[in-house]
Each structure stands twice: as structure tokens, then as C-alpha cells.
C-alpha positions as semicolon CSV with decimal commas, in nm:
position;residue;x (nm);y (nm);z (nm)
1;X;0,027;-0,022;-0,003
2;X;0,291;0,202;0,106
3;X;0,468;0,150;-0,219
4;X;0,171;0,249;-0,406
5;X;0,141;0,555;-0,228
6;X;0,443;0,649;-0,260
7;X;0,454;0,596;-0,685
8;X;0,114;0,830;-0,681
9;X;0,338;1,098;-0,505
10;X;0,612;1,063;-0,771
11;X;0,351;1,052;-1,029
12;X;0,205;1,343;-0,908
13;X;0,521;1,537;-0,891
14;X;0,587;1,454;-1,279
15;X;0,271;1,588;-1,395
16;X;0,303;1,860;-1,187
17;X;0,634;1,944;-1,347
18;X;0,471;1,879;-1,704
19;X;0,178;2,084;-1,639
20;X;0,348;2,443;-1,547
21;X;0,254;2,708;-1,761
22;X;0,601;2,781;-2,039
23;X;0,730;3,079;-1,811
24;X;1,035;3,130;-1,746
25;X;1,233;3,132;-1,413
26;X;1,528;3,327;-1,285
27;X;1,814;3,069;-1,394
28;X;2,045;3,176;-1,137
29;X;1,988;3,202;-0,713
30;X;2,042;3,606;-0,693
31;X;1,902;3,704;-0,994
32;X;1,539;3,802;-0,841
33;X;1,766;3,999;-0,605
34;X;1,948;4,162;-0,766
35;X;1,693;4,254;-1,024
36;X;1,487;4,342;-0,736
37;X;1,783;4,582;-0,549
38;X;1,888;4,740;-0,907
39;X;1,514;4,859;-0,958
40;X;1,449;5,005;-0,610
41;X;1,776;5,219;-0,635
42;X;1,661;5,414;-0,871
43;X;1,812;5,763;-0,964
44;X;1,557;5,952;-0,700
45;X;1,733;5,758;-0,437
46;X;2,091;5,901;-0,524
47;X;1,966;6,260;-0,603
48;X;1,644;6,315;-0,420
49;X;1,670;6,163;-0,065
50;X;2,068;6,346;0,086
51;X;1,883;6,679;-0,042
52;X;1,532;6,623;0,158
53;X;1,730;6,455;0,451
54;X;1,969;6,757;0,491
55;X;1,640;7,034;0,464
56;X;1,431;6,788;0,716
57;X;1,672;6,755;1,004
58;X;1,925;6,579;0,928
59;X;2,030;6,263;1,110
60;X;1,641;6,325;1,266
61;X;1,503;6,276;0,951
62;X;1,547;5,862;0,957
63;X;1,344;5,820;1,247
64;X;0,983;5,923;1,019
65;X;1,184;5,753;0,739
66;X;1,221;5,467;0,882
67;X;0,871;5,435;1,045
68;X;0,767;5,501;0,681
69;X;0,893;5,203;0,548
70;X;0,778;4,967;0,770
71;X;0,439;5,106;0,792
72;X;0,450;5,157;0,393
73;X;0,725;5,072;0,170
74;X;0,802;4,717;0,253
75;X;0,420;4,671;0,331
76;X;0,352;4,684;-0,072
77;X;0,702;4,523;-0,191
78;X;0,571;4,250;0,031
79;X;0,202;4,302;-0,103
80;X;0,331;4,329;-0,523
81;X;0,613;4,007;-0,496
82;X;0,373;3,805;-0,342
83;X;0,112;3,924;-0,576
84;X;0,323;3,775;-0,869
85;X;0,482;3,492;-0,746
86;X;0,187;3,326;-0,632
87;X;-0,018;3,335;-0,986
88;X;0,314;3,355;-1,157
89;X;0,147;3,667;-1,396
90;X;0,230;4,007;-1,504
91;X;0,025;4,361;-1,356
92;X;-0,297;4,325;-1,629
93;X;-0,291;3,912;-1,613
94;X;-0,326;3,935;-1,303
95;X;-0,648;4,059;-1,223
96;X;-0,786;3,712;-1,243
97;X;-0,818;3,762;-0,855
98;X;-1,071;4,030;-0,884
99;X;-1,193;4,134;-1,259
100;X;-1,338;4,443;-1,207
101;X;-0,953;4,561;-1,102
102;X;-0,802;4,503;-1,414
103;X;-0,794;4,882;-1,548
104;X;-0,544;4,922;-1,206
105;X;-0,278;4,636;-1,422
106;X;-0,345;4,799;-1,722
107;X;-0,273;5,157;-1,562
108;X;0,055;5,028;-1,401
109;X;0,195;4,968;-1,748
110;X;0,085;5,278;-1,871
111;X;0,298;5,415;-1,632
112;X;0,569;5,193;-1,713
113;X;0,548;5,274;-2,034
114;X;0,526;5,660;-2,021
115;X;0,809;5,649;-1,765
116;X;1,015;5,438;-2,006
117;X;1,018;5,694;-2,269
118;X;1,148;5,971;-2,056
119;X;1,372;5,755;-1,802
120;X;1,599;5,677;-2,084
121;X;1,619;5,983;-2,182
122;X;1,787;6,081;-1,861
123;X;2,046;5,805;-2,006
124;X;2,123;5,926;-2,286
125;X;2,183;6,306;-2,090
126;X;2,439;6,037;-1,879
127;X;2,601;5,926;-2,206
128;X;2,648;6,245;-2,357
129;X;2,799;6,330;-1,982
130;X;3,052;6,055;-2,041
131;X;3,210;6,102;-2,362
132;X;3,255;6,479;-2,277
133;X;3,446;6,345;-1,976
134;X;3,771;6,212;-2,209
135;X;3,926;6,518;-2,244
136;X;4,272;6,677;-2,053
137;X;3,984;6,992;-1,902
138;X;3,645;6,840;-1,927
139;X;3,466;7,076;-2,119
140;X;3,220;7,238;-1,792
141;X;3,528;7,372;-1,602
142;X;3,609;7,676;-1,851
143;X;3,343;7,978;-1,975
144;X;3,683;7,932;-2,223
145;X;3,399;7,794;-2,510
146;X;3,176;7,833;-2,785
147;X;2,846;7,767;-2,613
148;X;2,904;8,021;-2,331
149;X;2,804;8,366;-2,332
150;X;2,945;8,686;-2,213
151;X;2,725;8,649;-1,825
152;X;2,903;8,293;-1,739
153;X;3,105;8,257;-1,464
154;X;3,343;8,026;-1,295
155;X;3,293;7,944;-0,876
156;X;3,623;7,746;-0,877
157;X;3,964;7,783;-1,024
158;X;4,270;7,666;-1,017
159;X;4,470;7,913;-0,798
160;X;4,218;8,225;-0,686
161;X;3,958;8,046;-0,527
162;X;3,999;8,396;-0,279
163;X;3,996;8,620;-0,548
164;X;3,671;8,373;-0,704
165;X;3,516;8,404;-0,428
166;X;3,500;8,832;-0,452
167;X;3,372;8,757;-0,777
168;X;3,098;8,504;-0,727
169;X;2,962;8,754;-0,492
170;X;3,012;9,082;-0,693
171;X;2,823;8,868;-1,000
172;X;2,549;8,773;-0,758
173;X;2,505;9,125;-0,615
174;X;2,493;9,233;-0,985
175;X;2,250;8,969;-1,080
176;X;1,974;9,088;-0,804
177;X;2,035;9,436;-0,836
178;X;1,973;9,522;-1,242
179;X;1,858;9,168;-1,346
180;X;2,060;9,052;-1,489
181;X;2,131;8,615;-1,497
182;X;2,422;8,500;-1,416
183;X;2,571;8,125;-1,515
184;X;2,814;7,892;-1,359
185;X;3,012;7,710;-1,641
186;X;2,865;7,436;-1,578
187;X;2,530;7,567;-1,601
188;X;2,564;7,668;-1,951
189;X;2,759;7,354;-2,018
190;X;2,427;7,213;-1,966
191;X;2,184;7,429;-2,104
192;X;2,369;7,562;-2,423
193;X;2,550;7,293;-2,503
194;X;2,355;6,945;-2,369
195;X;1,990;7,068;-2,421
196;X;2,027;7,324;-2,652
197;X;1,754;7,533;-2,498
198;X;1,435;7,712;-2,648
199;X;1,294;7,976;-2,523
200;X;0,966;7,711;-2,416
201;X;0,784;7,422;-2,501
202;X;0,626;7,594;-2,809
203;X;0,961;7,609;-3,029
204;X;1,112;7,226;-3,013
205;X;1,304;7,222;-3,299
206;X;1,479;6,940;-3,418
207;X;1,657;6,647;-3,194
208;X;2,027;6,681;-3,138
209;X;2,192;6,479;-3,337
210;X;2,450;6,394;-3,071
211;X;2,191;6,336;-2,846
212;X;1,989;6,136;-3,080
213;X;2,322;5,888;-3,080
214;X;2,300;5,852;-2,710
215;X;1,975;5,787;-2,695
216;X;2,031;5,515;-2,966
217;X;2,254;5,333;-2,793
218;X;2,081;5,357;-2,421
219;X;1,787;5,207;-2,661
220;X;1,982;4,930;-2,788
221;X;2,138;4,874;-2,452
222;X;1,785;4,789;-2,331
223;X;1,739;4,615;-2,620
224;X;2,002;4,340;-2,595
225;X;1,981;4,321;-2,235
226;X;1,623;4,168;-2,226
227;X;1,549;4,074;-2,576
228;X;1,591;3,763;-2,421
229;X;1,364;3,849;-2,100
230;X;1,513;3,760;-1,827
231;X;1,745;3,514;-1,898
232;X;1,957;3,759;-2,011
233;X;1,860;4,077;-1,811
234;X;1,885;3,814;-1,492
235;X;2,277;3,789;-1,583
236;X;2,325;4,118;-1,650
237;X;2,235;4,280;-1,352
238;X;2,548;4,068;-1,188
239;X;2,685;4,357;-1,311
240;X;2,489;4,694;-1,368
241;X;2,357;4,578;-0,995
242;X;2,671;4,522;-0,761
243;X;2,935;4,773;-1,008
244;X;2,716;5,086;-0,833
245;X;2,781;4,928;-0,475
246;X;3,206;4,911;-0,548
247;X;3,163;5,267;-0,707
248;X;3,003;5,365;-0,384
249;X;3,228;5,302;-0,179
250;X;3,541;5,444;-0,399
251;X;3,328;5,747;-0,401
252;X;3,259;5,755;-0,010
253;X;3,677;5,710;0,073
254;X;3,718;5,964;-0,194
255;X;3,481;6,206;-0,063
256;X;3,610;6,132;0,362
257;X;3,932;6,248;0,222
258;X;3,907;6,618;0,044
259;X;3,907;6,857;0,224
260;X;3,566;7,016;0,383
261;X;3,411;6,702;0,335
262;X;3,344;6,647;0,765
263;X;3,147;7,010;0,699
264;X;2,969;6,883;0,414
265;X;2,876;6,557;0,611
266;X;2,793;6,714;0,965
267;X;2,557;6,930;0,711
268;X;2,405;6,584;0,569
269;X;2,359;6,425;0,926
270;X;2,408;6,659;1,215
271;X;2,023;6,642;1,361
272;X;1,780;6,914;1,397
273;X;1,557;6,723;1,638
274;X;1,306;7,043;1,622
275;X;1,260;6,997;1,298
276;X;1,039;6,698;1,390
277;X;0,774;6,874;1,564
278;X;0,672;7,012;1,231
279;X;0,449;6,828;0,931
280;X;0,702;6,913;0,673
281;X;0,930;6,643;0,742
282;X;0,685;6,336;0,845
283;X;0,500;6,457;0,462
284;X;0,830;6,424;0,283
285;X;0,920;6,112;0,434
286;X;0,657;5,927;0,326
287;X;0,656;6,060;-0,054
288;X;1,025;5,989;-0,061
289;X;0,916;5,643;0,080
290;X;0,653;5,604;-0,106
291;X;0,814;5,658;-0,481
292;X;1,097;5,552;-0,393
293;X;1,050;5,152;-0,322
294;X;0,886;5,206;-0,645
295;X;0,543;5,031;-0,577
296;X;0,246;5,025;-0,820
297;X;0,418;5,015;-1,095
298;X;0,411;4,684;-1,185
299;X;0,734;4,574;-1,207
300;X;0,760;4,413;-0,841
301;X;0,468;4,231;-0,969
302;X;0,641;4,099;-1,262
303;X;0,963;4,040;-1,159
304;X;0,853;3,812;-0,867
305;X;0,612;3,605;-1,115
306;X;0,894;3,476;-1,260
307;X;1,001;3,321;-0,936
308;X;0,958;2,917;-0,850
309;X;0,613;2,903;-0,706
310;X;0,782;2,810;-0,323
311;X;1,068;3,102;-0,356
312;X;1,132;3,296;-0,046
313;X;0,997;3,662;-0,128
314;X;0,892;3,720;0,204
315;X;1,248;3,766;0,321
316;X;1,369;3,920;-0,032
317;X;1,143;4,207;0,016
318;X;1,264;4,281;0,322
319;X;1,644;4,291;0,207
320;X;1,504;4,490;-0,076
321;X;1,360;4,746;0,139
322;X;1,690;4,772;0,353
323;X;1,925;4,750;0,103
324;X;1,716;5,070;-0,042
325;X;1,691;5,260;0,311
326;X;2,079;5,232;0,337
327;X;2,185;5,278;-0,024
328;X;1,948;5,588;0,012
329;X;2,163;5,726;0,378
330;X;2,461;5,648;0,223
331;X;2,434;5,830;-0,140
332;X;2,443;6,127;0,086
333;X;2,818;6,060;0,223
334;X;2,873;6,081;-0,127
335;X;2,667;6,395;-0,243
336;X;2,753;6,611;0,065
337;X;3,120;6,509;0,113
338;X;3,144;6,666;-0,241
339;X;2,927;6,954;-0,143
340;X;3,183;7,018;0,124
341;X;3,512;7,039;-0,094
342;X;3,302;7,249;-0,320
343;X;3,193;7,515;-0,052
344;X;3,565;7,515;0,060
345;X;3,662;7,587;-0,309
346;X;3,447;7,867;-0,355
347;X;3,399;7,980;-0,031
348;X;3,043;7,921;-0,004
349;X;2,767;7,830;0,278
350;X;2,670;7,471;0,134
351;X;2,324;7,561;0,170
352;X;2,427;7,784;-0,177
353;X;2,535;7,511;-0,334
354;X;2,311;7,194;-0,280
355;X;2,038;7,116;-0,494
356;X;1,768;6,805;-0,560
357;X;1,700;6,591;-0,916
358;X;1,848;6,619;-1,280
359;X;2,101;6,982;-1,166
360;X;2,279;6,786;-0,882
361;X;2,354;6,525;-1,152
362;X;2,432;6,757;-1,456
363;X;2,499;7,068;-1,286
364;X;2,653;7,101;-0,977
365;X;2,812;6,713;-0,913
366;X;3,033;6,740;-1,221
367;X;3,120;7,142;-1,111
368;X;3,237;7,021;-0,848
369;X;3,436;6,714;-0,981
370;X;3,586;6,927;-1,215
371;X;3,764;7,111;-0,924
372;X;3,922;6,772;-0,842
373;X;4,300;6,633;-0,943
374;X;4,225;6,340;-1,180
375;X;3,929;6,507;-1,292
376;X;3,883;6,328;-1,621
377;X;3,885;5,959;-1,403
378;X;3,677;6,102;-1,115
379;X;3,375;6,263;-1,371
380;X;3,423;5,877;-1,605
381;X;3,349;5,696;-1,303
382;X;3,074;5,972;-1,152
383;X;2,858;5,922;-1,481
384;X;2,928;5,486;-1,495
385;X;2,771;5,462;-1,189
386;X;2,488;5,671;-1,310
387;X;2,433;5,522;-1,605
388;X;2,419;5,171;-1,393
389;X;2,205;5,301;-1,148
390;X;1,942;5,421;-1,449
391;X;1,950;5,092;-1,646
392;X;1,837;4,910;-1,360
393;X;1,542;5,044;-1,293
394;X;1,480;5,051;-1,657
395;X;1,481;4,728;-1,680
396;X;1,228;4,721;-1,448
397;X;0,975;4,938;-1,583
398;X;1,041;4,840;-1,966
399;X;1,000;4,379;-1,855
400;X;0,686;4,510;-1,718
401;X;0,569;4,640;-2,053
402;X;0,662;4,330;-2,234
403;X;0,542;4,109;-2,018
404;X;0,231;4,220;-1,995
405;X;0,184;4,260;-2,348
406;X;0,351;3,859;-2,359
407;X;0,102;3,756;-2,106
408;X;-0,206;3,883;-2,316
409;X;-0,106;3,766;-2,635
410;X;0,145;3,442;-2,598
411;X;0,236;3,412;-2,975
412;X;0,467;3,673;-2,957
413;X;0,655;3,488;-2,732
414;X;0,745;3,331;-3,029
415;X;0,865;3,667;-3,197
416;X;1,006;3,808;-2,863
417;X;1,356;3,915;-2,986
418;X;1,149;4,089;-3,299
419;X;0,899;4,268;-3,037
420;X;1,101;4,376;-2,783
421;X;1,292;4,549;-3,067
422;X;1,007;4,679;-3,234
423;X;0,864;4,811;-2,867
424;X;1,215;4,957;-2,800
425;X;1,221;5,163;-3,180
426;X;0,836;5,326;-3,052
427;X;0,912;5,425;-2,735
428;X;1,275;5,555;-2,885
429;X;1,062;5,748;-3,163
430;X;0,837;5,916;-2,930
431;X;1,170;5,952;-2,688
432;X;1,278;6,232;-2,984
433;X;1,034;6,477;-2,829
434;X;1,253;6,533;-2,529
435;X;1,614;6,580;-2,721
436;X;1,492;6,850;-2,936
437;X;1,568;7,264;-2,811
438;X;1,241;7,222;-2,621
439;X;1,263;6,879;-2,545
440;X;1,374;6,948;-2,183
441;X;1,018;7,167;-2,140
442;X;0,844;6,810;-2,237
443;X;1,047;6,648;-2,047
444;X;0,990;6,843;-1,687
445;X;0,600;6,780;-1,833
446;X;0,635;6,402;-1,836
447;X;0,808;6,379;-1,484
448;X;0,573;6,625;-1,293
449;X;0,280;6,467;-1,433
450;X;0,269;6,117;-1,529
451;X;0,319;5,961;-1,215
452;X;0,246;6,200;-0,927
453;X;-0,072;6,116;-0,901
454;X;-0,137;5,787;-1,033
455;X;0,056;5,568;-0,898
456;X;-0,099;5,706;-0,514
457;X;-0,456;5,593;-0,714
458;X;-0,335;5,268;-0,826
459;X;-0,130;5,101;-0,520
460;X;-0,444;5,252;-0,320
461;X;-0,673;5,006;-0,480
462;X;-0,434;4,751;-0,564
463;X;-0,428;4,741;-0,147
464;X;-0,770;4,766;-0,069
465;X;-0,861;4,507;-0,349
466;X;-0,653;4,259;-0,283
467;X;-0,690;4,257;0,144
468;X;-1,069;4,375;0,179
469;X;-1,248;4,226;-0,151
470;X;-0,999;3,935;-0,240
471;X;-0,917;3,944;0,142
472;X;-0,625;3,910;0,369
473;X;-0,738;3,580;0,492
474;X;-0,727;3,420;0,181
475;X;-0,425;3,590;0,092
476;X;-0,224;3,502;0,435
477;X;-0,348;3,129;0,272
478;X;-0,179;3,224;-0,025
479;X;0,136;3,294;0,087
480;X;0,176;3,013;0,344
481;X;0,116;2,774;0,059
482;X;0,398;2,909;-0,081
483;X;0,605;2,968;0,185
484;X;0,577;2,666;0,406
485;X;0,483;2,885;0,696
486;X;0,251;3,224;0,810
487;X;0,430;3,574;0,815
488;X;0,333;3,812;1,053
489;X;-0,027;3,949;1,110
490;X;0,111;4,253;1,143
491;X;0,102;4,298;0,749
492;X;-0,253;4,237;0,681
493;X;-0,305;4,486;0,958
494;X;-0,052;4,704;0,761
495;X;-0,265;4,623;0,405
496;X;-0,639;4,633;0,543
497;X;-0,590;4,989;0,760
498;X;-0,240;5,165;0,784
499;X;-0,102;5,165;0,498
500;X;-0,421;5,275;0,317
501;X;-0,458;5,560;0,523
502;X;-0,075;5,653;0,464
503;X;-0,163;5,711;0,085
504;X;-0,434;5,876;0,134
505;X;-0,279;6,130;0,342
506;X;-0,038;6,176;0,116
507;X;-0,235;6,217;-0,163
508;X;-0,449;6,467;-0,023
509;X;-0,192;6,639;0,054
510;X;0,015;6,653;-0,302
511;X;-0,336;6,801;-0,460
512;X;-0,365;7,030;-0,193
513;X;-0,053;7,136;-0,253
514;X;0,003;7,086;-0,590
515;X;0,175;7,398;-0,792
516;X;0,173;7,376;-1,233
517;X;0,483;7,191;-1,357
518;X;0,768;7,484;-1,394
519;X;1,116;7,482;-1,521
520;X;1,327;7,693;-1,322
521;X;1,136;8,072;-1,427
522;X;0,936;7,880;-1,701
523;X;0,540;7,861;-1,691
524;X;0,406;7,678;-1,901
525;X;0,131;7,774;-2,136
526;X;-0,232;7,657;-2,027
527;X;-0,232;7,391;-2,375
528;X;0,103;7,238;-2,190
529;X;-0,062;7,172;-1,808
530;X;-0,368;7,058;-2,040
531;X;-0,129;6,764;-2,230
532;X;0,037;6,670;-1,863
533;X;-0,335;6,618;-1,695
534;X;-0,430;6,390;-1,970
535;X;-0,120;6,209;-1,860
536;X;-0,160;6,153;-1,522
537;X;-0,553;6,111;-1,636
538;X;-0,435;5,832;-1,914
539;X;-0,319;5,561;-1,580
540;X;-0,589;5,696;-1,433
541;X;-0,961;5,654;-1,593
542;X;-0,891;5,314;-1,760
543;X;-0,975;5,227;-1,425
544;X;-1,369;5,266;-1,396
545;X;-1,328;5,215;-1,777
546;X;-1,194;4,821;-1,805
547;X;-1,414;4,785;-1,437
548;X;-1,760;4,894;-1,688
549;X;-1,636;4,726;-1,943
550;X;-1,594;4,365;-1,713
551;X;-1,953;4,432;-1,555
552;X;-2,072;4,430;-1,894
553;X;-1,980;4,048;-1,940
554;X;-2,210;3,952;-1,690
555;X;-2,585;3,884;-1,666
556;X;-2,802;3,989;-1,368
557;X;-2,909;4,279;-1,169
558;X;-2,633;4,552;-1,082
559;X;-2,572;4,409;-0,787
560;X;-2,524;4,087;-0,922
561;X;-2,245;4,163;-1,192
562;X;-2,077;4,363;-0,946
563;X;-2,044;4,025;-0,704
564;X;-1,966;3,808;-0,980
565;X;-1,758;4,074;-1,136
566;X;-1,532;4,141;-0,793
567;X;-1,477;3,704;-0,781
568;X;-1,168;3,516;-0,885
569;X;-1,201;3,399;-1,210
570;X;-1,245;3,001;-1,224
571;X;-0,848;2,936;-1,340
572;X;-0,707;3,212;-1,065
573;X;-0,471;3,026;-0,864
574;X;-0,063;2,933;-0,895
575;X;0,027;2,878;-1,287
576;X;0,096;2,474;-1,278
577;X;-0,229;2,311;-1,312
578;X;-0,208;2,015;-1,072
579;X;-0,128;2,247;-0,767
580;X;-0,411;2,487;-0,914
581;X;-0,652;2,227;-0,853
582;X;-0,571;2,182;-0,521
583;X;-0,594;2,517;-0,451
584;X;-0,916;2,441;-0,534
585;X;-0,983;2,179;-0,347
586;X;-0,888;2,280;-0,074
587;X;-1,050;2,649;-0,058
588;X;-1,341;2,442;-0,184
589;X;-1,403;2,268;0,211
590;X;-1,320;1,938;0,054
591;X;-1,003;1,960;0,338
592;X;-1,023;2,154;0,623
593;X;-0,843;2,541;0,479
594;X;-0,675;2,718;0,767
595;X;-0,464;2,920;0,912
596;X;-0,353;3,073;1,245
597;X;-0,215;3,382;1,238
598;X;-0,229;3,517;1,616
599;X;0,114;3,433;1,691
600;X;0,295;3,489;1,367
601;X;0,366;3,073;1,324
602;X;0,044;2,909;1,194
603;X;-0,059;2,602;1,299
604;X;-0,006;2,409;0,942
605;X;-0,082;2,071;0,851
606;X;-0,032;1,927;0,501
607;X;-0,043;1,687;0,270
608;X;0,247;1,769;0,036
609;X;0,075;2,018;-0,240
610;X;-0,107;2,226;-0,064
611;X;-0,100;2,380;0,329
612;X;-0,412;2,273;0,510
613;X;-0,498;2,542;0,787
614;X;-0,718;2,526;1,105
615;X;-0,977;2,677;1,206
616;X;-1,120;2,874;0,911
617;X;-1,449;2,813;0,743
618;X;-1,480;2,771;0,350
619;X;-1,651;3,073;0,354
620;X;-1,397;3,279;0,525
621;X;-1,110;3,120;0,317
622;X;-1,269;3,195;-0,009
């Protein structure tokens, strides 16, 4: 009898292997983890966190930031990773869990597709600076270039820092009294050499051929890395996700040895405890954590969907959250040690040279690097660092778009190489609008509106749909099935109450404090603002649109349609057919399904395929 049972079990295992849907899995142990770390640690982590930290209390800011990591960032990452791994589906197809909310998945893909357009433009700018760094004297160091104007000045000179500081003050005074706008050599290189800026968005001009080459190279790199799906990108990240940390360590060591570095780090970290008594630091900590973790873009769902069913995604989510926070903190040492050095050289206060956003990477840091010994060498390393940080995030977003399309149209996977190339080409064509003379204005509109409000709406609905409509109890059952244990009840509390409340808080605050897009002193015309709002709404309006379509697919009264549209489809569950059938039997009540979450450990009985969870009725499990 035991021999027969053993034979049945082995046969079941064999059939399970053959019944698995043809979906790739990460081939290496660390492919998934490194891809996730690379995606999470994006350019926003590098160029925004240090600035937000110093502005909101220095070291004291870490307290609300870590609190929000536990209450907001980590719960969302765990939710999306578990969601994607359980069903092995990308953001659109995965809403078999509750078809009424399929528009949430569509919205995620729309945001990722739009962001990929202008995000690769940043990578193109990086490549341009990289190519210009192979010179004995960096071209943004002096005002003796064809693109410079009579209003150009340098804040850092090789042997005349005191004289230069005096000149700087005199120029600043002149600027404030007669309205003349003086610009540093680095600023003019950015605006006149790289961007070749026009006066406004209504004067676009043609694409710049140098930036076009850089943009083509950027998209070619993305294509080569993703043309074979995760089998190729999973190997590339062993370089692109690890090398930035080697360079980060080099920059930290270099920074700490520079004159004025300690002053910069003190400026960055010196706690201002009184700041925590005000509202602003808590708001900005929540905003920074929300955007930093990359939730609601669909990338966590997509990358986790390629995991093996029993992968410990819970451990990976915690590691990624901690690494992202640590990287953001360490990047501040690089930025502020360099700014401290620059302030020392120019005899200016650090507050006068610190900025955030692209201006930090493409104006202030290049200016500071230009005054260092062996400046071309450090410039090359710096832009390699920025390039790899950028492409890792691009991998996650673009793979989300590709996987979503392949899941809907599986036949395209046979032509994956060609289709990936076509999609890269289409994104490149649309991105040409960002490399014209008016391109920076288009870029700013896209960056300002594409994801600011949309991400909060999508993550809020996602959180509520899974925790309340599908049910946190059933989702815990699903997680137990993958992990072999039950995670802490804490996460259910976050998903059902704390995290949605925080997202709502951020959303309302952003609405109240929202200002129309601008670029420096430039104010956009009304039609451009309307265009930006349309971009923002494009990923939100698909939610009610898809919901209406889904309701019309069902029969009966509105209440009956609504009830049926929120139920999981008949094929919802693990991708493996045998595991899926066993999962349904458990939930249907043929075997008592159960979960004990009170002590966080779970009381489990299992027959090997699906865990049996105690003290839960089939109705509760469903």
C-alpha cells in the first residue's frame, strides 16, 4: 500500500512539472534579488533623498523615514511580490483575482511605458556627459568655450579661490540689482551645450543629433539586455546592480579624504530634532519612501512572477527594502562630502550649492568634480555609476510592459526578439520629443504629471482590493502555500488599514499643495498643462473604463454583476495545473483550509501540495 502511495506521489510530481505553464524562471540564485535591488535603487534615491534628508532635520529625518519604511514601503513590496509570485502573471493578467480591477494593472503598464520614454532620456544625457569626460580639461570647467556667453562665470578656480569667491559675490549682487542672470560654466554647459534650450515648449526645433546617438545607444543597451527576457537581464544585473556599490564605496572613501568633506557630512547628518515637531518632515518622509520603493509601477509583480513557486519572496522583500534605505543613506555621504569640498573651494555656504533632481547630477556634481585632481577620471566613474543606476530601474519598468503584452498575447513570445526591438524603437521615436531644443520642457511635463498622482491611486486600490475584497485571510493562505509558514499578522493590519491611510494622506496633501509644472523661471502655457493632466489621467481613467467593460460581461442585476466581477475567475491560482486544482479543492471545503495568524507562526498540517490551515471556514477562506 505504501509503495502505491509513493508511486502516486512521484507521478503527481512528474505531472506537475509537465503541467507548469511555459513561463521562464530566474536561472540563478541571486538573479531575482539583484534585479529587485537594481530596480529599487533608482536615480531618485541618489539625487533626492540626501537633499530631502538635510532639509528636514538631517539625521533626525531617518526616524520618520524608517517608520514609513515599516508602515508603507515594506508592506507594499511584500504585497506585490507575493501577489506576482503566487499567480506567475504580470500586472494586467494577474487581475483574474478580481477582474473588476483589471484597470489597475493596465494603469501600471501605462505608467511604466510612459516613464520608460523620458527615463531613457536621462540615461542618454548621462552617456553624453560620459563621452565628454575623456578630455584633459572637462568642458564644463571654464567659460572659454564656443557655447559660453558673456554672463558665464566660474565658482572654482585652480589657484584663485579667494578671488573667485569675491567675483562670485559681486556677480550675484549684480544679478539681484539689475536683473541680469549670471550662470556658472557648468550651468551653461548643461543649458547651451547639452540641451541647446529654446525659449519654451512652443519652440521645439529638431532633435539634436548628438543626443539622438546617445538615446539610440541607451535603447540599444536596453534591447540587448532584455531581448531574451529574464534569461539575459538576470545575468546582466550581476554587473549593473553590483558595480554601483563598488563605485559608491570608492566615492565615499574619496569624499572623506577631501578638504571640507567633514563639514558637508555634518551639514547632511547633524540632527535637528526640533524639525520633527513640525508637519513637513513627516510628509516628505512618507512621500520619499513611497516613490523610492517603486510600488504600483508593476515591476515587483512582474519580477516576482518569474520566481519559482516556493521562493522565499518575504525574505527578499525585506532585504530589498533595507538595502534601498541603506543605499539612500550612503549616497548622502557621497553627495555632501563632495558639496562640502566644493563649498570650501568657493568660500560659499553649503546651502548655496546644494540642489536636488537632475540639477544635482548634471550641474552641481560635474562642477565639483571638475575642480578635483584627475577630474576626468572621477567624471568617468561618476557617470558610469549614474548609467548603471539608471538602466537597472529601466529594466524593471520595461520588462513590466513586455511581460504584460506577452501574457495577453502568448504567440508573441515566439518572436520575442523582434517584438522587443519594435517596442524599443517605438519608445525611442516618442522620446525624440525630449531631445529637441524644447525637449527639456517636454521632459519636465512628463516627469511632473505621468506618475505623481497615478501611483497613489493605483497602489491604494490595489491594497484595498487584495486585503478587503479578495481578503487578507485568503491572501495569507496563498502566502502560506508558497512559504510553508504564515507571515506575521502585522502585514495584514498594514494592508487593511495603516498603509491605505498613509497613501490617502499623501494623495490628499499632494492635491492640496499641487502647483502647475514649471522649469526654473519658465511658466508653461495652459495647453501644455492640459497635456500634462491628460498624461496623469491616462493611467487613472482606465480603471473605471475597464470596470465598466467587465460589468457588461456579466448578467443579472447591477449588484449581481458587481459581485461576479469581483470574484476570482475559475482559473485563478498557481500557474501549475495540478497545484491549482489542489488549491481549489482545499478552498472549496473538501479539505479543511486553515490559518492561525495570532502568534505569527501558523499551525500547519500539509499533505505536501497545499498547506491545510486550521480554524477557518471555507467561506472565510474564499
